[in-house]
C-alpha cells in the first residue's frame, strides 16, 4: 500500500527538529532509518501529516570515545556500529547482537536510535544495551537534555522514556574492554525476529567468572536484565555444571508472550537453555 500523503521536513540540527516537533505536535512523526516506520505508514496504521527526517542532522551520527564511555549517535546505522573497531573492542556484546538483526539491507538503513525508541520487545539491541548499563540522552524543548538510565528507559511495549516533543540523541555505553560476549538468538528460520534472545557479557579471571551481565529479549513487554543471575554467576568456574546451576532461575519473574512461535512456558524453558549457552560462550568455555 502507499502511505497517506504527508509533508516532509528535513531539519539540519536537533534544535530545528525539536522546534518542528513542537510546532506540529501529534500530527508529526520522526523518521530515522524508516525500517519500522515506513511499513507502519504503508499499512496506514499511522498517518502523520508531517514526517520529520533526522537523516541530515550530523550531530546525531557517529561514534566517539569519552574516557570510559562510548557515545553513539542515535542516527548511527547498524552497519556503522558493526564496522566500528571501538564498539568491537569495548562493547563487543552490541556488535554480536547487531550481527543477528535482519539482513544487510536493513542493517544498512536501520539506526540504533530508531530501534531503541521503537522498543519492539523482540528487537535485538535493547537487551544488550541494558546488559551493558547504557544510558540514553534525550533532548527536549528549549535546548534541554536529560540522561535516563537503562532501567528507566524501556517503559512498556513500544514505549520508552522519550516523550512527545523529544528526541533520543545519543546512547552512552560504558566500556567493557576485555569482556567476552555472546548473543544467543533463537529463531526457526534465518532472518526471523527473536523468539527469545539472550545477551551475555562476562569478565573472566583465571577460569572463573569475575563479573557478568545478562539481558533478555522477548521475555516480557520490555527488554529485561537478569540481575539475580548476574550475581549468582560471580566467582563460579566457567563449566557447564556451575553455569547451569547459576542460571536456572533466569525465567523467574518474567512474563514472555505466547504466540504461534511458542507459548510462554516454552519461552521460559528456552531462556534457561539459551542463557547457559550464551554465558558459556561469552566466557570462552
Ligand atoms: C523485514 C524486517 C526484519 C527485521 N528484523 C529485525 C530483527 O531481526 N531484529 C531487530 O532487532 N529488528 C529487526 N527489524 C527492525 C529494524 O531493526 C528497524 O530498523 C528498527 O526497529 C527501527 O530503526 P529505524 O532507524 O529504521 O527507525 P524508524 O523506522 O525510522 O523509526 C522507528 C520509530 O522510532 C521513532 N524514532 C526513530 N528515531 C528516533 C529518535 N532519535 N528520537 C525519537 N524517536 C525516534 C520513529 O518516529 C518511529 O516511531 C526488522 C525490520 C524489517 C523491516
JSON list of C-alpha atoms in Angstrom, two decimals, residues 9-11 17 30-32 52-58 60-61 75 167-168:
[
{"chain": "A", "resi": 9, "resn": "UNK", "atom": "CA", "xyz": [10.74, 18.20, 6.68]},
{"chain": "A", "resi": 10, "resn": "UNK", "atom": "CA", "xyz": [14.50, 17.53, 6.87]},
{"chain": "A", "resi": 11, "resn": "UNK", "atom": "CA", "xyz": [15.99, 19.73, 9.60]},
{"chain": "A", "resi": 17, "resn": "UNK", "atom": "CA", "xyz": [13.90, 19.19, 14.71]},
{"chain": "A", "resi": 30, "resn": "UNK", "atom": "CA", "xyz": [10.09, 11.35, 13.35]},
{"chain": "A", "resi": 31, "resn": "UNK", "atom": "CA", "xyz": [11.82, 9.32, 10.62]},
{"chain": "A", "resi": 32, "resn": "UNK", "atom": "CA", "xyz": [15.19, 7.61, 11.28]},
{"chain": "A", "resi": 52, "resn": "UNK", "atom": "CA", "xyz": [10.49, 14.90, 10.24]},
{"chain": "A", "resi": 53, "resn": "UNK", "atom": "CA", "xyz": [13.54, 13.17, 8.74]},
{"chain": "A", "resi": 54, "resn": "UNK", "atom": "CA", "xyz": [16.57, 13.14, 11.09]},
{"chain": "A", "resi": 55, "resn": "UNK", "atom": "CA", "xyz": [18.89, 11.95, 8.30]},
{"chain": "A", "resi": 56, "resn": "UNK", "atom": "CA", "xyz": [20.56, 15.32, 7.71]},
{"chain": "A", "resi": 57, "resn": "UNK", "atom": "CA", "xyz": [21.46, 16.03, 11.34]},
{"chain": "A", "resi": 58, "resn": "UNK", "atom": "CA", "xyz": [25.20, 15.46, 11.54]},
{"chain": "A", "resi": 60, "resn": "UNK", "atom": "CA", "xyz": [23.24, 12.51, 15.62]},
{"chain": "A", "resi": 61, "resn": "UNK", "atom": "CA", "xyz": [25.69, 10.43, 13.57]},
{"chain": "A", "resi": 75, "resn": "UNK", "atom": "CA", "xyz": [21.21, 8.05, 13.82]},
{"chain": "A", "resi": 167, "resn": "UNK", "atom": "CA", "xyz": [14.31, 13.08, 20.57]},
{"chain": "A", "resi": 168, "resn": "UNK", "atom": "CA", "xyz": [16.78, 10.39, 21.56]}
]
